[in-house]
Tab-separated table of C-alpha atoms and ligand atoms in Angstrom:
chain	number	residue	atom	x	y	z
A	402	MET	CA	-17.516	0.958	111.235
A	403	SER	CA	-14.576	-1.287	112.014
A	404	MET	CA	-15.632	-3.586	109.181
A	405	TYR	CA	-15.310	-0.670	106.789
A	406	ARG	CA	-11.916	0.228	108.144
A	407	ARG	CA	-10.649	-3.297	107.606
A	408	LEU	CA	-12.186	-3.767	104.190
A	409	ALA	CA	-11.671	-0.330	102.667
A	410	PRO	CA	-7.921	-0.586	101.980
A	411	ARG	CA	-8.062	-4.169	100.700
A	412	ILE	CA	-11.243	-4.257	98.637
A	413	PHE	CA	-12.916	-0.904	98.020
A	414	VAL	CA	-9.816	1.146	97.304
A	415	PRO	CA	-8.259	-1.197	94.678
A	416	LEU	CA	-11.710	-1.649	93.133
A	417	TYR	CA	-12.250	2.105	92.931
A	418	GLU	CA	-8.824	2.637	91.372
A	419	ARG	CA	-9.446	-0.074	88.757
A	420	LEU	CA	-12.900	1.132	87.828
A	421	SER	CA	-12.182	4.857	87.776
A	422	GLY	CA	-8.678	4.788	86.320
A	423	ARG	CA	-7.652	7.184	89.118
A	424	ARG	CA	-5.008	6.287	91.623
A	425	PRO	CA	-5.027	8.655	94.605
A	426	TRP	CA	-4.277	5.881	97.115
A	427	THR	CA	-1.368	4.594	95.049
A	428	GLU	CA	-0.069	8.148	94.966
A	429	LEU	CA	-0.607	8.385	98.739
A	430	ARG	CA	1.581	5.329	99.343
A	431	ARG	CA	4.276	6.984	97.242
A	432	LEU	CA	4.102	10.183	99.321
A	433	ARG	CA	4.399	8.242	102.588
A	434	GLU	CA	7.697	6.886	101.359
A	435	LEU	CA	8.984	9.967	99.508
A	436	GLN	CA	8.656	12.295	102.520
A	437	TRP	CA	11.835	10.738	103.999
A	438	ARG	CA	14.001	11.187	100.879
A	439	ALA	CA	16.762	13.786	100.735
A	440	PRO	CA	15.832	17.371	99.744
A	441	GLU	CA	18.106	17.145	96.652
A	442	GLU	CA	16.302	14.071	95.370
A	443	LEU	CA	12.889	15.639	95.934
A	444	GLU	CA	13.973	18.820	94.147
A	445	ALA	CA	15.189	16.738	91.193
A	446	ARG	CA	11.798	15.037	91.072
A	447	ALA	CA	9.997	18.414	91.079
A	448	LEU	CA	12.288	19.648	88.327
A	449	ALA	CA	11.502	16.572	86.226
A	450	LYS	CA	7.838	17.572	86.420
A	451	LEU	CA	8.542	21.292	85.910
A	452	ARG	CA	10.442	20.941	82.610
A	453	PRO	CA	7.601	19.365	80.572
A	454	LEU	CA	5.135	21.794	82.176
A	455	LEU	CA	7.171	24.814	81.029
A	456	ALA	CA	7.586	23.364	77.532
A	457	HIS	CA	3.830	22.734	77.372
A	458	ALA	CA	2.954	26.254	78.567
A	459	TYR	CA	5.417	27.794	76.113
A	460	VAL	CA	3.837	26.011	73.143
A	461	HIS	CA	0.171	26.040	74.146
A	462	VAL	CA	-0.459	29.094	76.372
A	463	PRO	CA	-0.032	32.479	74.627
A	464	TYR	CA	0.355	34.378	77.897
A	465	TYR	CA	3.350	32.320	79.039
A	466	ARG	CA	4.927	32.320	75.577
A	467	GLU	CA	4.958	36.137	75.703
A	468	LEU	CA	6.217	36.113	79.275
A	469	PHE	CA	9.191	33.970	78.237
A	470	ALA	CA	9.798	36.173	75.200
A	471	ARG	CA	9.759	39.364	77.277
A	472	ALA	CA	12.310	37.863	79.666
A	473	GLY	CA	14.429	36.706	76.711
A	474	LEU	CA	14.108	33.094	77.866
A	475	ARG	CA	13.173	29.732	76.488
A	476	PRO	CA	11.804	26.893	78.666
A	477	GLU	CA	15.108	25.001	78.483
A	478	ASP	CA	16.854	27.974	80.147
A	479	ILE	CA	15.149	27.029	83.425
A	480	GLY	CA	17.584	24.358	84.585
A	481	THR	CA	17.012	24.508	88.342
A	482	VAL	CA	14.167	25.448	90.657
A	483	SER	CA	15.896	28.726	91.545
A	484	ASP	CA	16.082	29.601	87.817
A	485	LEU	CA	12.338	30.266	88.096
A	486	ALA	CA	13.368	33.624	89.572
A	487	ARG	CA	14.380	34.671	86.039
A	488	LEU	CA	10.774	34.421	84.875
A	489	PRO	CA	8.439	37.323	85.886
A	490	LEU	CA	5.748	36.660	88.495
A	491	THR	CA	2.132	36.228	87.495
A	492	GLY	CA	-0.658	37.582	89.696
A	493	LYS	CA	-4.421	37.331	89.778
A	494	ALA	CA	-4.754	40.518	87.701
A	495	GLU	CA	-2.823	39.020	84.764
A	496	LEU	CA	-4.757	35.758	84.881
A	497	ARG	CA	-8.059	37.590	85.044
A	498	ALA	CA	-7.146	39.844	82.121
A	499	GLY	CA	-6.097	36.904	79.953
A	500	PHE	CA	-8.925	34.517	80.781
A	501	PRO	CA	-9.703	32.285	79.039
A	502	LEU	CA	-8.084	32.571	75.616
A	503	ARG	CA	-4.608	33.739	76.546
A	504	VAL	CA	-4.107	31.765	79.766
A	505	VAL	CA	-5.787	28.428	79.019
A	506	ALA	CA	-3.889	25.793	77.016
A	507	ASP	CA	-5.174	25.666	73.424
A	508	ASP	CA	-4.881	21.873	73.294
A	509	ALA	CA	-6.896	21.082	76.445
A	510	PRO	CA	-10.117	19.247	75.601
A	511	ALA	CA	-13.238	20.745	77.204
A	512	ARG	CA	-13.948	17.538	79.143
A	513	GLN	CA	-10.592	17.781	80.910
A	514	ARG	CA	-11.322	21.072	82.626
A	515	TRP	CA	-13.590	22.285	85.388
A	516	LEU	CA	-14.506	25.915	85.870
A	517	ALA	CA	-14.137	27.502	89.284
A	518	ARG	CA	-14.173	30.952	90.819
A	519	THR	CA	-12.258	32.298	93.719
A	520	SER	CA	-13.596	35.201	95.737
A	521	GLY	CA	-10.104	36.618	95.927
A	522	SER	CA	-9.498	37.884	99.441
A	523	ALA	CA	-7.506	40.784	97.965
A	524	GLY	CA	-10.784	41.986	96.428
A	525	LEU	CA	-10.020	40.659	92.993
A	526	PRO	CA	-12.237	37.706	92.151
A	527	PHE	CA	-11.271	35.638	89.154
A	528	GLU	CA	-12.243	32.534	87.244
A	529	PHE	CA	-9.943	29.677	86.420
A	530	TYR	CA	-9.934	26.162	85.054
A	531	GLY	CA	-8.841	23.172	87.050
A	532	ASP	CA	-7.458	20.061	85.378
A	533	ARG	CA	-9.448	16.849	85.926
A	534	ALA	CA	-6.304	14.827	85.241
A	535	ALA	CA	-4.708	16.501	88.296
A	536	SER	CA	-7.239	15.133	90.770
A	537	ASP	CA	-5.014	12.177	91.782
A	538	VAL	CA	-2.312	14.621	92.764
A	539	TRP	CA	-4.377	16.923	94.956
A	540	LEU	CA	-6.521	14.161	96.383
A	541	ALA	CA	-3.412	12.180	97.394
A	542	SER	CA	-1.993	15.350	98.936
A	543	TYR	CA	-5.182	15.775	100.959
A	544	LEU	CA	-5.135	12.123	102.109
A	545	PHE	CA	-1.465	12.418	103.014
A	546	PHE	CA	-1.852	15.588	105.083
A	547	ARG	CA	-4.916	14.083	106.763
A	548	GLU	CA	-2.696	11.271	108.029
A	549	TRP	CA	-0.118	13.800	109.230
A	550	ALA	CA	-2.729	15.566	111.328
A	551	GLY	CA	-3.804	12.227	112.797
A	552	VAL	CA	-7.386	12.786	111.669
A	553	VAL	CA	-8.160	9.659	109.651
A	554	VAL	CA	-11.464	9.107	111.456
A	555	PRO	CA	-15.013	8.152	110.482
A	556	THR	CA	-16.611	11.542	111.189
A	557	THR	CA	-15.389	14.934	110.045
A	558	PHE	CA	-16.929	18.299	110.874
A	559	TYR	CA	-16.248	21.181	108.517
A	560	VAL	CA	-16.678	24.655	110.015
A	561	ALA	CA	-16.513	27.485	107.484
A	562	SER	CA	-18.887	29.969	105.878
A	563	PRO	CA	-21.947	28.548	104.116
A	564	SER	CA	-20.856	29.711	100.677
A	565	HIS	CA	-17.421	28.186	101.142
A	566	LEU	CA	-18.844	24.876	102.305
A	567	ALA	CA	-21.253	24.799	99.378
A	568	ALA	CA	-18.411	25.285	96.911
A	569	ASN	CA	-16.282	22.467	98.332
A	570	PRO	CA	-16.060	19.680	95.737
A	571	ARG	CA	-16.217	17.160	98.562
A	572	ALA	CA	-19.572	18.610	99.679
A	573	SER	CA	-21.500	17.320	96.660
A	574	PRO	CA	-24.236	14.857	97.673
A	575	TRP	CA	-22.715	12.161	95.438
A	576	ILE	CA	-19.294	12.411	96.982
A	577	LYS	CA	-20.758	12.498	100.490
A	578	LEU	CA	-22.778	9.363	99.696
A	579	ALA	CA	-19.751	7.607	98.204
A	580	ARG	CA	-17.637	8.437	101.265
A	581	ARG	CA	-20.404	7.140	103.501
A	582	ILE	CA	-20.938	3.855	101.641
A	583	VAL	CA	-17.468	3.023	100.353
A	584	LEU	CA	-15.298	4.348	103.155
A	585	GLY	CA	-17.766	4.482	106.017
A	586	GLU	CA	-17.014	8.189	106.469
A	587	ARG	CA	-19.478	10.772	107.600
A	588	VAL	CA	-19.087	14.466	106.776
A	589	VAL	CA	-20.974	17.176	108.678
A	590	HIS	CA	-20.939	20.774	107.455
A	591	LEU	CA	-21.541	23.520	109.998
A	592	SER	CA	-21.750	27.205	109.219
A	593	GLY	CA	-19.272	29.046	111.406
A	594	ILE	CA	-21.153	32.339	111.152
A	595	ASP	CA	-23.719	31.507	113.808
A	596	LEU	CA	-22.282	28.345	115.356
A	597	GLY	CA	-22.810	28.639	119.116
A	598	ALA	CA	-21.089	26.470	121.699
A	599	ALA	CA	-24.296	24.874	122.989
A	600	ARG	CA	-25.505	23.999	119.500
A	601	PHE	CA	-22.145	22.505	118.596
A	602	ALA	CA	-22.081	20.374	121.762
A	603	ALA	CA	-25.608	19.120	121.069
A	604	ARG	CA	-24.794	18.285	117.457
A	605	LEU	CA	-21.719	16.398	118.579
A	606	ARG	CA	-23.708	14.203	120.973
A	607	ARG	CA	-26.098	13.229	118.166
A	608	VAL	CA	-23.504	12.489	115.501
A	609	VAL	CA	-20.332	11.154	117.022
A	610	THR	CA	-19.720	7.509	117.798
A	611	LYS	CA	-16.928	6.038	119.884
A	612	SER	CA	-14.650	5.732	116.870
A	613	GLY	CA	-13.716	9.385	116.952
A	614	TYR	CA	-14.022	12.543	114.926
A	615	ALA	CA	-12.018	15.428	113.515
A	616	ILE	CA	-12.672	19.104	112.873
A	617	TRP	CA	-11.561	21.044	109.797
A	618	GLY	CA	-12.359	24.732	109.741
A	619	TRP	CA	-11.463	28.362	109.467
A	620	PRO	CA	-9.364	29.362	112.444
A	621	ALA	CA	-11.368	32.509	113.273
A	622	TYR	CA	-14.585	30.532	113.624
A	623	LEU	CA	-12.949	27.700	115.539
A	624	ALA	CA	-11.218	30.124	117.895
A	625	ARG	CA	-14.499	31.901	118.532
A	626	LEU	CA	-16.265	28.592	119.142
A	627	GLY	CA	-13.408	27.465	121.379
A	628	ALA	CA	-13.495	30.718	123.364
A	629	GLU	CA	-17.227	30.309	123.875
A	630	LEU	CA	-16.818	26.708	125.034
A	631	LEU	CA	-14.147	27.748	127.526
A	632	GLU	CA	-16.042	30.797	128.723
A	633	ALA	CA	-19.289	28.867	129.240
A	634	GLY	CA	-17.417	25.924	130.766
A	635	ILE	CA	-19.136	23.473	128.405
A	636	GLU	CA	-17.760	19.925	128.518
A	637	LEU	CA	-17.968	18.179	125.160
A	638	SER	CA	-19.254	14.604	125.095
A	639	SER	CA	-16.013	13.679	123.326
A	640	TYR	CA	-12.986	15.552	122.031
A	641	PRO	CA	-11.629	15.435	118.466
A	642	ARG	CA	-8.501	13.517	117.462
A	643	GLY	CA	-7.229	16.695	115.909
A	644	VAL	CA	-8.209	20.065	114.480
A	645	VAL	CA	-7.051	21.179	111.035
A	646	THR	CA	-7.381	24.838	110.107
A	647	TYR	CA	-7.365	26.267	106.599
A	648	GLY	CA	-8.603	29.280	104.629
A	649	GLU	CA	-6.953	32.044	106.639
A	650	SER	CA	-3.972	32.757	108.839
A	651	LEU	CA	-3.704	30.693	111.989
A	652	THR	CA	-2.403	33.040	114.667
A	653	GLU	CA	-0.688	31.915	117.858
A	654	THR	CA	-3.615	33.186	119.916
A	655	ASP	CA	-6.185	31.282	117.892
A	656	ALA	CA	-4.062	28.119	117.914
A	657	ARG	CA	-3.802	28.198	121.717
A	658	VAL	CA	-7.529	28.817	122.241
A	659	ILE	CA	-8.399	26.000	119.818
A	660	GLU	CA	-5.981	23.583	121.468
A	661	ARG	CA	-7.253	24.396	124.939
A	662	ALA	CA	-10.914	24.226	124.015
A	663	PHE	CA	-10.721	21.025	121.962
A	664	GLN	CA	-7.916	19.401	123.989
A	665	CYS	CA	-5.944	18.283	120.940
A	666	ARG	CA	-3.294	19.412	118.493
A	667	VAL	CA	-4.073	21.900	115.744
A	668	ALA	CA	-2.486	21.606	112.286
A	669	ASN	CA	-2.271	24.513	109.855
A	670	HIS	CA	-3.262	23.254	106.402
A	671	TYR	CA	-2.235	25.488	103.504
A	672	SER	CA	-4.528	25.142	100.551
A	673	SER	CA	-5.870	27.595	98.029
A	674	TRP	CA	-8.879	27.258	95.829
A	675	GLU	CA	-6.709	27.524	92.713
A	676	ILE	CA	-4.034	25.114	93.977
A	677	LEU	CA	-5.441	22.698	96.520
A	678	HIS	CA	-3.604	21.045	99.438
A	679	LEU	CA	-0.116	22.540	99.226
A	680	ALA	CA	1.459	22.322	102.656
A	681	GLN	CA	0.808	21.542	106.299
A	682	THR	CA	2.347	21.819	109.770
A	683	CYS	CA	5.064	19.202	110.319
A	684	PRO	CA	3.687	16.395	112.516
A	685	ASP	CA	6.839	16.616	114.681
A	686	ASN	CA	7.542	20.340	114.627
A	687	PRO	CA	4.720	22.885	115.005
A	688	ARG	CA	6.983	25.770	113.917
A	689	LEU	CA	7.307	24.682	110.294
A	690	LEU	CA	5.042	23.725	107.436
A	691	HIS	CA	6.224	21.178	104.870
A	692	VAL	CA	5.355	21.699	101.212
A	693	ASN	CA	4.358	18.649	99.169
A	694	SER	CA	6.957	19.145	96.446
A	695	GLU	CA	5.392	16.391	94.329
A	696	ARG	CA	2.383	18.671	93.998
A	697	ALA	CA	3.832	22.176	93.624
A	698	ILE	CA	6.984	24.262	93.804
A	699	VAL	CA	6.577	26.931	96.467
A	700	ARG	CA	9.157	29.726	96.649
A	701	VAL	CA	9.440	32.739	98.919
A	702	VAL	CA	10.687	35.819	97.066
A	703	ARG	CA	11.579	39.440	97.762
A	704	GLU	CA	9.678	42.328	96.182
A	705	ASP	CA	12.051	42.215	93.189
A	706	GLY	CA	11.366	38.502	92.620
A	707	SER	CA	14.728	37.221	93.844
A	708	PRO	CA	14.700	34.318	96.329
A	709	ALA	CA	14.393	35.255	100.016
A	710	ALA	CA	16.993	33.854	102.392
A	711	VAL	CA	16.008	31.406	105.120
A	712	GLY	CA	14.006	33.324	107.720
A	713	GLU	CA	13.498	36.366	105.516
A	714	PRO	CA	9.851	37.314	104.914
A	715	GLY	CA	8.626	37.557	101.341
A	716	ARG	CA	5.873	36.762	98.881
A	717	VAL	CA	4.709	33.187	98.388
A	718	VAL	CA	5.057	32.192	94.727
A	719	ILE	CA	3.637	28.886	93.549
A	720	THR	CA	4.083	26.699	90.495
A	721	ASP	CA	1.392	24.038	90.247
A	722	LEU	CA	3.034	20.896	88.833
A	723	ALA	CA	-0.262	19.202	87.998
A	724	ASN	CA	-2.554	21.664	86.199
A	725	ARG	CA	-1.845	21.604	82.453
A	726	VAL	CA	-5.224	23.043	81.440
A	727	MET	CA	-4.516	26.451	82.939
A	728	PRO	CA	-0.936	26.452	84.156
A	729	PHE	CA	-0.046	28.432	87.271
A	730	ILE	CA	3.664	29.198	86.932
A	731	ASN	CA	5.441	31.555	89.328
A	732	TYR	CA	2.016	32.495	90.614
A	733	ASP	CA	1.943	35.274	93.217
A	734	ILE	CA	-0.971	34.080	95.315
A	735	GLY	CA	-0.999	37.108	97.628
A	736	ASP	CA	0.281	35.361	100.773
A	737	ARG	CA	3.462	36.004	102.720
A	738	ALA	CA	5.809	33.626	104.524
A	739	GLN	CA	9.441	33.051	105.364
A	740	ALA	CA	11.499	30.392	103.630
A	741	GLY	CA	12.156	27.709	106.223
A	742	ALA	CA	15.358	25.891	107.106
A	743	PRO	CA	15.510	22.089	106.733
A	744	CYS	CA	13.303	20.506	109.407
A	745	PRO	CA	15.018	18.471	112.154
A	746	CYS	CA	12.288	15.823	111.762
A	747	GLY	CA	14.241	14.292	108.885
A	748	ARG	CA	11.615	14.766	106.199
A	749	GLY	CA	13.000	16.128	102.954
A	750	PHE	CA	10.017	18.193	101.859
A	751	PRO	CA	10.818	21.933	101.721
A	752	THR	CA	9.558	24.128	104.547
A	753	LEU	CA	7.772	27.427	105.148
A	754	MET	CA	7.644	29.461	108.344
A	755	GLY	CA	5.296	32.143	109.614
A	756	LEU	CA	2.748	31.800	106.856
A	757	GLU	CA	0.742	35.008	106.924
A	758	GLY	CA	-2.469	36.373	105.571
A	759	ARG	CA	-2.937	38.325	102.428
A	760	VAL	CA	-0.826	41.325	101.522
A	761	GLY	CA	-3.968	43.459	101.860
A	762	GLU	CA	-4.214	42.540	105.522
A	763	LEU	CA	-1.004	44.308	106.412
A	764	ILE	CA	-1.084	47.634	108.201
A	765	ARG	CA	1.371	50.227	106.960
A	766	THR	CA	2.250	53.168	109.162
A	767	PRO	CA	3.050	56.620	107.719
A	768	GLY	CA	6.679	55.814	108.604
A	769	GLY	CA	6.583	52.678	106.428
A	770	LYS	CA	6.380	50.032	109.163
A	771	THR	CA	4.109	47.075	108.545
A	772	LEU	CA	2.078	44.996	110.909
A	773	SER	CA	0.903	41.547	109.820
A	774	PRO	CA	-1.629	39.290	111.544
A	775	VAL	CA	1.111	36.931	112.685
A	776	ALA	CA	3.259	39.772	113.970
A	777	LEU	CA	0.315	41.151	115.902
A	778	GLY	CA	-0.408	37.682	117.267
A	779	TRP	CA	3.181	37.263	118.432
A	780	LEU	CA	3.143	40.646	120.095
A	781	LEU	CA	-0.033	39.893	122.007
A	782	THR	CA	0.776	36.309	122.963
A	783	HIS	CA	4.555	36.164	123.386
A	784	GLY	CA	5.628	39.771	123.643
A	785	HIS	CA	2.859	40.913	125.872
A	786	ARG	CA	1.238	37.726	127.237
A	787	ALA	CA	-2.181	39.275	126.774
A	788	LEU	CA	-3.886	35.939	126.169
A	789	PRO	CA	-5.658	35.759	129.546
A	790	TYR	CA	-7.340	39.105	128.873
A	791	ILE	CA	-8.451	38.666	125.289
A	792	TRP	CA	-10.961	36.354	123.634
A	793	GLU	CA	-10.733	37.877	120.193
A	794	TYR	CA	-9.058	40.817	118.586
A	795	GLN	CA	-8.978	42.741	115.342
A	796	ALA	CA	-6.739	45.600	114.349
A	797	VAL	CA	-8.381	48.233	112.173
A	798	GLN	CA	-6.505	51.040	110.513
A	799	THR	CA	-9.210	53.710	110.560
A	800	ALA	CA	-6.991	56.477	109.185
A	801	ALA	CA	-3.412	56.609	107.920
A	802	ASP	CA	-2.247	57.595	111.391
A	803	THR	CA	-4.782	55.746	113.560
A	804	LEU	CA	-4.907	52.116	114.540
A	805	VAL	CA	-7.771	50.752	116.630
A	806	LEU	CA	-7.260	47.395	118.296
A	807	ARG	CA	-10.711	45.992	118.970
A	808	ILE	CA	-10.736	43.483	121.758
A	809	VAL	CA	-13.433	41.159	123.025
A	810	PRO	CA	-12.228	41.122	126.631
A	811	THR	CA	-12.290	38.337	129.202
A	812	ASP	CA	-13.433	39.292	132.697
A	813	ARG	CA	-9.794	39.818	133.732
A	814	PHE	CA	-9.366	42.668	131.256
A	815	THR	CA	-8.832	46.110	132.787
A	816	ARG	CA	-8.084	49.641	131.592
A	817	GLU	CA	-4.475	49.156	132.757
A	818	VAL	CA	-4.104	46.153	130.426
A	819	ALA	CA	-5.438	48.266	127.562
A	820	ILE	CA	-2.892	51.000	128.295
A	821	GLU	CA	-0.055	48.454	128.398
A	822	ILE	CA	-1.074	47.018	125.029
A	823	GLU	CA	-1.292	50.514	123.543
A	824	ARG	CA	2.228	51.206	124.790
A	825	ALA	CA	3.579	47.932	123.382
A	826	LEU	CA	2.051	48.571	119.962
A	827	THR	CA	3.300	52.141	119.887
A	828	ALA	CA	6.785	50.900	120.754
A	829	LEU	CA	6.576	48.476	117.825
A	830	LEU	CA	5.036	50.793	115.240
A	831	GLY	CA	6.480	54.170	116.176
A	832	SER	CA	4.844	57.349	117.375
A	833	ASP	CA	3.579	58.473	113.943
A	834	ILE	CA	0.548	56.227	114.391
A	835	THR	CA	-1.870	56.553	117.307
A	836	VAL	CA	-2.922	53.240	118.806
A	837	LYS	CA	-6.226	52.907	120.655
A	838	VAL	CA	-7.469	49.756	122.347
A	839	GLU	CA	-11.229	49.487	122.277
A	840	ALA	CA	-13.252	46.835	124.130
A	841	VAL	CA	-16.191	45.556	122.068
A	842	ASP	CA	-18.890	42.893	122.536
A	843	ARG	CA	-18.147	41.172	119.276
A	844	ILE	CA	-16.056	41.509	116.152
A	845	ALA	CA	-18.125	41.827	113.035
A	846	LEU	CA	-17.592	39.478	110.128
A	847	GLU	CA	-17.000	40.724	106.605
A	848	PRO	CA	-19.800	40.380	104.024
A	849	SER	CA	-17.905	37.329	102.707
A	850	GLY	CA	-18.303	35.712	106.117
A	851	LYS	CA	-14.617	35.912	106.985
A	852	ARG	CA	-13.250	37.635	110.013
A	853	LEU	CA	-10.232	39.723	109.221
A	854	ILE	CA	-7.516	39.831	111.839
A	855	ILE	CA	-6.219	43.026	110.334
A	856	LYS	CA	-8.384	45.368	108.364
A	857	SER	CA	-7.733	48.631	106.637
A	858	GLU	CA	-10.429	51.253	106.233
A	859	LEU	CA	-8.177	53.451	104.110
A	860	ALA	CA	-9.077	54.063	100.465
A	861	PRO	CA	-8.552	50.770	98.644
A	862	ARG	CA	-5.439	50.525	96.538
A	863	SER	CA	-4.220	47.683	94.442
A	864	THR	CA	-2.097	45.189	96.334
A	865	ILE	CA	-1.409	43.076	93.267
A	866	SER	CA	1.971	43.492	91.720
A	867	GLY	CA	2.118	44.126	87.997
B	1599	ZN	ZN1	9.363	18.294	109.760
């Protein structure tokens, strides 16, 4: 293995870049240096990529041409990143309605695009095209964030649902073989749905060498696995260098359980199927995520589309700077966050705070209060210090005025704890919603394989803005 690690950067990587014409490692070296530049310089660089993208979309994508026309704008009217607020948002519904003719660039050759589908956690699946020419950009972003998490190691476990793992472009047998031969990397996919602690420990003993390993996975599965390891008192044969979560909200509770069980740091990696590898927890400051502004412009906006102030929660709106086949401009991805202040670490990349799950995962009380997964997590962990009593939880709105908090209890859990939690939630949400804490053996997964932290059983309504 060490031979690979010495030879890979000097021989295999330059050879790969020459033969393939792709330069992800060159791009990676650029990112390592750019992260320390001033925010103004990085914004200017993003703007220099944004301008030609807007001009391209205006000429070649009918949907965006009409969007500009309706707003009475031309591409050259967008002179700064905040000018993007003048252009209406685009959601999954619009992209689905216009696919492919109105939303795909009319000059993109068929060989430049790849077709993908996203299950759409808001219940609105849609198809899209990725841009093969953008692979350097997202691959470099992935390599860069991997270094941030300290998980550049020979063996990586992926823990997600089987269908998600199967769809991962890096799961193809060819890419796995290439990683194994060229980079000496081994990738192990494990389905989180039925991954027990004993089976994981056994698998680890068989696969992992002294040179270390990392875990990437969905936080709900990793937290469940971690809770099981702690509960059963299972000692792992070795512990990972780091854990990286993706795919769903990382709550405080889950982060703590994962860190305790795997005895390492956990990084929150923000990536979407449509726009891969966007942002990740700062290596020096777990409270903030940094956005790779070479890859995308990420804004946090109010309901009316205007920019949210630092610390103010809003919708996450993304402009992908690399995909010219099917441009995503001012794309309302369905996530929520707060715009972050500059990070004291000294890196110039923009920041996000309190990244939260989908809009559909919010609970709304009759009185108009909302409860998000992160808010619930904060209440239970910081506000109420309920961590010692709870392995897992899920809040389910069973009726407009009823909220059931399902809890998989530890052996310290008592009826008094349940009553205290009910009181704390009622204090937060108001008395027009009845809160019941219910101890359960397990929390069921959704048909998609995901575990929702917050779930609504009310009649479905559209959560996509028009
Ligand atoms: Zn930072």
